[in-house]
Coordinates of C-alpha atoms in Angstrom, one line a residue:
X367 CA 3.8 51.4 -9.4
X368 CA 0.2 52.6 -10.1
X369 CA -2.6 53.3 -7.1
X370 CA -3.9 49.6 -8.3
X371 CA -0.4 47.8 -7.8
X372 CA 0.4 49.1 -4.5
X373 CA -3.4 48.6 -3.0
X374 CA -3.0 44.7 -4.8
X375 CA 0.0 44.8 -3.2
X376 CA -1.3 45.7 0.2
X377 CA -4.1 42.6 -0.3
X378 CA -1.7 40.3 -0.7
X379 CA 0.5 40.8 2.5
X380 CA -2.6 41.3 4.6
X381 CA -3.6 37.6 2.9
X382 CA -0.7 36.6 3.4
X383 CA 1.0 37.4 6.1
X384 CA 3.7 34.9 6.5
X385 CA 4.8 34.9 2.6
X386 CA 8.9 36.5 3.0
X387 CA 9.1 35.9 -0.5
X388 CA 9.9 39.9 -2.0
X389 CA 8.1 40.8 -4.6
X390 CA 10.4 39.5 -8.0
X391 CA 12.4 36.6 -6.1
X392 CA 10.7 33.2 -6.9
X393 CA 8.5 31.4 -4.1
X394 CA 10.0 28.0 -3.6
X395 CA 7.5 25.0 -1.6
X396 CA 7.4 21.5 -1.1
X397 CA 4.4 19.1 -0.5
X398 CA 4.9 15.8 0.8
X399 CA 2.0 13.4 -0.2
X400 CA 1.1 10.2 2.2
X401 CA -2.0 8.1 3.0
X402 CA -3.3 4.9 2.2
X403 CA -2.0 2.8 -0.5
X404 CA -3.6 2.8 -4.0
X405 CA -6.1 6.2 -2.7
X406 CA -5.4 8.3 -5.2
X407 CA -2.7 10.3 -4.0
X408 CA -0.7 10.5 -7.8
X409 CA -4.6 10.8 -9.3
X410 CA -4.5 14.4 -7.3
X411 CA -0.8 15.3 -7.7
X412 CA -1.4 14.8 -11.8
X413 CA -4.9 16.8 -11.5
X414 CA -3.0 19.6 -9.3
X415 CA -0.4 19.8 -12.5
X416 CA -2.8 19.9 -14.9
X417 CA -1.0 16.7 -16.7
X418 CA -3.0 14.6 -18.7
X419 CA -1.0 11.3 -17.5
X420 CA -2.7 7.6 -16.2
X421 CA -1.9 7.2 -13.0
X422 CA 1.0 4.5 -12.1
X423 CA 1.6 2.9 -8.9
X424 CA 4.1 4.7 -6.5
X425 CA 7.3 2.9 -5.9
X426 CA 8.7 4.0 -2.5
X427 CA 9.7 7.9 -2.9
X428 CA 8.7 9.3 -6.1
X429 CA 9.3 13.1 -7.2
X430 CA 7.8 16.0 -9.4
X431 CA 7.7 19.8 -9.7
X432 CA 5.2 22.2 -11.0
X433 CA 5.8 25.7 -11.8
X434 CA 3.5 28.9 -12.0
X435 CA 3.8 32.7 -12.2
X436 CA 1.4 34.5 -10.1
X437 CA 1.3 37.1 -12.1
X438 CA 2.1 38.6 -15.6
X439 CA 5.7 39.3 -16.3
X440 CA 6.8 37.7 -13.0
X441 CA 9.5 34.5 -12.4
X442 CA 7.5 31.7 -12.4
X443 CA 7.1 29.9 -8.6
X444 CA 8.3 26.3 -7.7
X445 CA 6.8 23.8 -6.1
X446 CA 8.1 20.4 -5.1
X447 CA 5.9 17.4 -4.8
X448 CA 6.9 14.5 -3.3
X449 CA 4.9 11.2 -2.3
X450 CA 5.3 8.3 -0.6
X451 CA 4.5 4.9 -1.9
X452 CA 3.4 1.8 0.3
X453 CA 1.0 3.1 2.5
X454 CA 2.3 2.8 5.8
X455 CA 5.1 0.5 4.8
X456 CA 7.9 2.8 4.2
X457 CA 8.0 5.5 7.2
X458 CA 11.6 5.7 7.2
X459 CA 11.5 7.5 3.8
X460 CA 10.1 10.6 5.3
X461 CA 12.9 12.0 6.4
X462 CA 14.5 12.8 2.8
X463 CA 12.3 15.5 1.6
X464 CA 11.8 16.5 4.9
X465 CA 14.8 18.8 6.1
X466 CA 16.1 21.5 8.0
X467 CA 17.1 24.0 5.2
X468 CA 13.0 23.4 4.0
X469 CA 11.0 22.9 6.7
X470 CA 9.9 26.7 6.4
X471 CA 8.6 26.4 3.2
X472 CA 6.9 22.4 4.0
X473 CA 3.3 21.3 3.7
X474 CA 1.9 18.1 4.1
X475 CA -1.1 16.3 2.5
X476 CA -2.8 13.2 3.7
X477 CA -4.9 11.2 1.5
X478 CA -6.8 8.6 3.4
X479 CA -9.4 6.5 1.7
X480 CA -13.3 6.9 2.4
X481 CA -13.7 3.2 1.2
X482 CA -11.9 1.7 3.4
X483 CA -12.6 3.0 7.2
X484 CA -11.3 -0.2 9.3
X485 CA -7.8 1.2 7.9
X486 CA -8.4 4.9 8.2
X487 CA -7.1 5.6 11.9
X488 CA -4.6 3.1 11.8
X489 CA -3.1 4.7 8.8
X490 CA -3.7 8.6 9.7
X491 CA -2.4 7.7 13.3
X492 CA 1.1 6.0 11.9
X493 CA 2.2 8.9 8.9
X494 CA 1.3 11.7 11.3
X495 CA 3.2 10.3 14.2
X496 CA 6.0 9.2 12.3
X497 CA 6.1 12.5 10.6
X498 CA 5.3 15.0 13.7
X499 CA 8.7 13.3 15.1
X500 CA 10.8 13.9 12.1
X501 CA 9.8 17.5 12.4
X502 CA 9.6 17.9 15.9
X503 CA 13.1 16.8 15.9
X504 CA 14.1 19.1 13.4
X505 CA 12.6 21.8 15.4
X506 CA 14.4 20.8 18.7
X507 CA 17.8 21.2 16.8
X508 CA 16.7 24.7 15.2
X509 CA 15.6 26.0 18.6
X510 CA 19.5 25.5 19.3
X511 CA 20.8 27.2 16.1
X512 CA 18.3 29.5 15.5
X513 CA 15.8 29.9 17.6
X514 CA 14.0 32.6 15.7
X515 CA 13.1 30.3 13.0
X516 CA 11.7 27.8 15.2
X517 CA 9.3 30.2 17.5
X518 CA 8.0 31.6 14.1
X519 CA 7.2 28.0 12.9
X520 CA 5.1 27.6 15.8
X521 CA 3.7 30.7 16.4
X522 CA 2.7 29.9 12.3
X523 CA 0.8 27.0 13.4
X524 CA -1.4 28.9 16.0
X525 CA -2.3 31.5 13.7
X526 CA -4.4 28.9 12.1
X527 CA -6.9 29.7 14.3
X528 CA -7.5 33.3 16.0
X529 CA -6.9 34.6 19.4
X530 CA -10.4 34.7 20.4
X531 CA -11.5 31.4 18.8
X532 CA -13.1 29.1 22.1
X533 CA -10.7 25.9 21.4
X534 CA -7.7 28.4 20.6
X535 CA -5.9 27.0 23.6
X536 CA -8.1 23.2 23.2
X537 CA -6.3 22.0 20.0
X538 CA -2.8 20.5 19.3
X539 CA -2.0 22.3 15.8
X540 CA 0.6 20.1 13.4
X541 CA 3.7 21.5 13.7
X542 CA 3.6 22.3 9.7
X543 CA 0.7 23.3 7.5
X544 CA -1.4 19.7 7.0
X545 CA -4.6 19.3 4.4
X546 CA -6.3 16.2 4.9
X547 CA -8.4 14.7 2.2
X548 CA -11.1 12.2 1.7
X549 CA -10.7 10.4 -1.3
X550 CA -12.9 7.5 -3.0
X551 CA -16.4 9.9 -1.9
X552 CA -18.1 8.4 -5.0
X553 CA -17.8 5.0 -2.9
X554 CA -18.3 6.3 0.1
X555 CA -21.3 8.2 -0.6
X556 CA -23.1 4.8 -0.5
X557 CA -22.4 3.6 3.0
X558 CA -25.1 4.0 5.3
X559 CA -25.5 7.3 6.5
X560 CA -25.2 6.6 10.0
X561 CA -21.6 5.1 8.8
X562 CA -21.3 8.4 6.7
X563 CA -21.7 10.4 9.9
X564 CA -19.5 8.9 12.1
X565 CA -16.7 8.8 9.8
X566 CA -17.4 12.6 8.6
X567 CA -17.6 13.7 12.0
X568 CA -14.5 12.1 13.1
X569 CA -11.9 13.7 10.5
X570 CA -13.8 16.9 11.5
X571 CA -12.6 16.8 14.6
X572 CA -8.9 15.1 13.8
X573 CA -8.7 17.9 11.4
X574 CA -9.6 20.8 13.7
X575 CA -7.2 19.2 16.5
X576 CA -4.9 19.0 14.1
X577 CA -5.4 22.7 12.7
X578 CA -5.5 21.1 9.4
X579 CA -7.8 21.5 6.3
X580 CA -10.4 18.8 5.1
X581 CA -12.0 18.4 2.0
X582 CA -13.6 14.9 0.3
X583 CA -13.3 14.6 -3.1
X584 CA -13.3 11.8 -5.9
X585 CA -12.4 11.2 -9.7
X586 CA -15.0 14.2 -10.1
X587 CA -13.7 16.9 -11.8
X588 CA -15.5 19.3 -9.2
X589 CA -14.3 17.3 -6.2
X590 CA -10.9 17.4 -7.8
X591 CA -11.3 21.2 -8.5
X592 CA -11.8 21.8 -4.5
X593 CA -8.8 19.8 -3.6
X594 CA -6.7 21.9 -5.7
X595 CA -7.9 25.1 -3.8
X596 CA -6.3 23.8 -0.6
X597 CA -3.2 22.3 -2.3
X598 CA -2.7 25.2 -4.9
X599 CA -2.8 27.9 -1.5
X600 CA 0.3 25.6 -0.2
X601 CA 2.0 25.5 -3.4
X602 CA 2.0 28.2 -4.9
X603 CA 0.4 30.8 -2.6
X604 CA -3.2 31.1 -4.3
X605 CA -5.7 32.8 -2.1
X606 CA -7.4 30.8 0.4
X607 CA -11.0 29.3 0.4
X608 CA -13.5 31.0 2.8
X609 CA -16.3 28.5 1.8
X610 CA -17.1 25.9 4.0
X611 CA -19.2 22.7 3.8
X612 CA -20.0 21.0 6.5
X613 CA -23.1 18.9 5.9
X614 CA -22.2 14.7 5.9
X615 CA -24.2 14.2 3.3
X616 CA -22.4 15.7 1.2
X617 CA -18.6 16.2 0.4
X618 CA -17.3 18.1 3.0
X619 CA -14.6 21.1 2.8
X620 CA -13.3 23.2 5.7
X621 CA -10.4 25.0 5.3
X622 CA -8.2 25.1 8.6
X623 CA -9.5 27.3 11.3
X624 CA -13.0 27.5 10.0
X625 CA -14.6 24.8 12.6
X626 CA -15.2 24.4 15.7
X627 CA -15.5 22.0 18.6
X628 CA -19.2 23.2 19.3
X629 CA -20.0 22.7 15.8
X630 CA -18.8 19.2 15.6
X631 CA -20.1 18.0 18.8
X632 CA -19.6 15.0 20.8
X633 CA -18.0 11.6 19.6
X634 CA -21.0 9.6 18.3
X635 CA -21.1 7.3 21.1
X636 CA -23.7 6.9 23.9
X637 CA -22.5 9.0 27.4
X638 CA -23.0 5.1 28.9
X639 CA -20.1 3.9 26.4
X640 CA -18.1 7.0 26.4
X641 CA -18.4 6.4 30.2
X642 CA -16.7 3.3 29.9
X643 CA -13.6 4.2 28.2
X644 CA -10.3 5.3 29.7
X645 CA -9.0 7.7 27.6
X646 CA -6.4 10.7 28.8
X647 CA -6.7 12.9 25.7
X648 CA -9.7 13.9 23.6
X649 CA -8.2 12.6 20.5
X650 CA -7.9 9.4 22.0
X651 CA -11.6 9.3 22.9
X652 CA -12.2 9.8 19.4
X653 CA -10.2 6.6 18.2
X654 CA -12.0 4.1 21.3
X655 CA -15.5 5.7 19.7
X656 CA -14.4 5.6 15.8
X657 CA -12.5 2.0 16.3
X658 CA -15.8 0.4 18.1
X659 CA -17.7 0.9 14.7
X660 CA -14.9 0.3 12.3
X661 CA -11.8 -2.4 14.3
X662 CA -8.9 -1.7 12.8
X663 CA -6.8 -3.9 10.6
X664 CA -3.4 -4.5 12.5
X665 CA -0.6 -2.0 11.4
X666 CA 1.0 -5.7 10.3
X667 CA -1.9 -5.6 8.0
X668 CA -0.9 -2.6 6.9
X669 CA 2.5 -3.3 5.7
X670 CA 3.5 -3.7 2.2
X671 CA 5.2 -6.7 2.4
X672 CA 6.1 -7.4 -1.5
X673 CA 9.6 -6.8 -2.5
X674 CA 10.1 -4.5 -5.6
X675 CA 13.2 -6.6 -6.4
X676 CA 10.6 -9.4 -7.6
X677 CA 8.5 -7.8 -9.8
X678 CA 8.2 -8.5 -13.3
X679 CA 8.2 -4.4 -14.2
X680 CA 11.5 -3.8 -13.1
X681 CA 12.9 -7.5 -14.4
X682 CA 16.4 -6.9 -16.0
X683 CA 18.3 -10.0 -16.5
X684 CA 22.2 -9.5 -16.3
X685 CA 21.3 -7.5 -13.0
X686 CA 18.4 -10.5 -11.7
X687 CA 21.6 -13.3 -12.7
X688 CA 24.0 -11.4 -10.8
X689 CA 21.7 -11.2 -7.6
X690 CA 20.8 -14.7 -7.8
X691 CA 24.1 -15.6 -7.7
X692 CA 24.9 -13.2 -4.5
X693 CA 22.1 -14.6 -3.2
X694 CA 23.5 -18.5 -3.1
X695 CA 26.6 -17.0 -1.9
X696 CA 25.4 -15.8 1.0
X697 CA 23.2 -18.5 1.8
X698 CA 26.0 -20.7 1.4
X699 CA 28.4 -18.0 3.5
X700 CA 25.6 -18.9 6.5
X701 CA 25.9 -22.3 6.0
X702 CA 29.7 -22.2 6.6
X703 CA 29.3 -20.1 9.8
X704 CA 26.6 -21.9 11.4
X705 CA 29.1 -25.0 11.2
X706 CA 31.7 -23.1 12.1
X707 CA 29.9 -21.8 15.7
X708 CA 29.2 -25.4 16.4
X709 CA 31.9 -26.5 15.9
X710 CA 33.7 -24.2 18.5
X711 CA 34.1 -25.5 22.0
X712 CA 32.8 -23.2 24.6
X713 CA 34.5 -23.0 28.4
X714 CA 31.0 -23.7 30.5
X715 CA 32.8 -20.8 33.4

């Protein structure tokens, strides 16, 4: 190696400081992407890749790769992407991609859409709980078979933000590396900007709680380009953004670590109002103040409730015949045991 390799090199590992992978072997992540449904999650994914491809709806669990070299000569990386269809309508489908043997090398991204704020909490609140249980579980079960893994995956989290930082010991990092992103700006940019503000201000501080990275972005290709940053430096180990924007009226983009609870201020609520509500965490002080502006839709609402099974896409008819006819049998299968249970005579002792 020349003087220019090794101090390259020596960049890299102080940049990154928790990348094991040796220099030669092949770095190997996977991003799961969730939010609301129809906000643009594939629309990124596709832009990430560098596909030219028209977006299709997302049915359930869908899967892609992408693969890079990060440098001349070397095995080209891997990196898994993974998204979940249905909004909030299919939680249970988080656990696949989400396992033990990955959970090292696991990032998630959160797509929530700017155009529709009476859905935003309700829908960030639901994928990040559901999903901070799957891996908290997986974490309680590696603290008993290897331990070490499971302090570093916390101690991970925390480096997020350094030692001396004033909410270092205020925030509740996600147990594994979270980007949170903004989509539809182009319609949100035309809400009024007191709307603007209390929205922008309210992901800023989810996000900083969280330890997570924000950034707002649209079907612009420079909106587009910033998302990438954050989801390239997850993927495939690009160097991290140091810009930050944090004016609302304009697309915001802070990388994790780079706010502050100073900065952000107060929820935009009078001190009468915040006064008035009973809240036993900060976060959930924020919710009462964002959910007095923008009442949520019920997480009922929420639910993709049509059946795959029925729609004309995926007809086929031997199978659709078939099914039909499973379908009288069983109805008729109830029919008979209903009977049957009434007709049976029951000792009243």
């Amino acid at each position: 190696d020349t003087l220019w390799d090794l101090a390259i090199a020596e960049v890299e590992k102080r940049e990154n400081p928790d990348d094991d992978v040796k220099q030669g072997q092949v770095w190997e992540k996977s991003i799961l992407f969730l939010g609301n449904k129809n906000g643009g999650k594939t629309t990124i994914i596709l832009r990430c890749l560098e596909r030219e491809e028209t977006p299709k709806p997302t049915l359930a669990l869908e899967y892609t790769f992408g693969r890079r070299a990060r440098r001349h000569n070397t095995p080209k990386d891997i990196a898994h992407f993974w998204e979940l269809g249905g909004g909030t309508s299919l939680l249970e489908l988080i656990q696949i991609p989400i396992t033990s043997h990955n959970i090292r090398s696991f990032a998630v991204v959160l797509v929530l859409d700017l155009s529709k704020p009476n859905e935003l909490w309700t829908t960030m609140e639901n994928l990040l709980q559901v999903t901070r249980n799957h891996v908290n579980k997986i974490l309680a079960k590696l603290e008993k078979t290897n331990p070490e893994v499971a302090a570093e995956l916390k101690q991970r989290m925390r480096n997020n933000l350094q030692r001396d930082h004033p909410d270092y010991e205020l925030v509740d990092p996600f147990p594994i590396p979270l980007v949170i992103i903004g989509s539809k700006y182009d319609i949100f940019h035309e809400f009024d900007s007191e709307l603007r503000k209390i929205i922008s201000k309210t992901l800023r501080f989810v996000s900083h709680y969280y330890g997570a990275s924000l950034v707002f972005t649209s079907k612009s290709e420079a909106l587009l380009l910033k998302a990438r940053v954050l989801i390239n430096h997850l993927a495939f180990g690009y160097d991290k953004s140091k810009s930050v924007s944090v004016d609302p009226s304009k697309p915001l983009f802070i990388p994790a670590g780079l706010d502050s609870l100073s900065q952000i201020g107060p929820p935009p609520a009078s001190d009468s109002d915040i006064g008035k509500m009973r809240a036993n965490t900060p976060l959930e002080l924020w919710k009462k103040v964002f959910e007095k502006t923008f009442p949520p839709k019920s997480f009922c609402d929420l639910q993709d409730i049509k059946d795959p099974a029925q729609d004309v896409q995926y007809a086929e008819y031997e199978v659709d015949v078939m099914r039909a006819q499973k379908n009288q049998e069983l109805e008729q299968y109830k029919r008979n045991a209903s009977k049957s249970w009434k007709e049976m005579d029951f000792d009243s002792d």
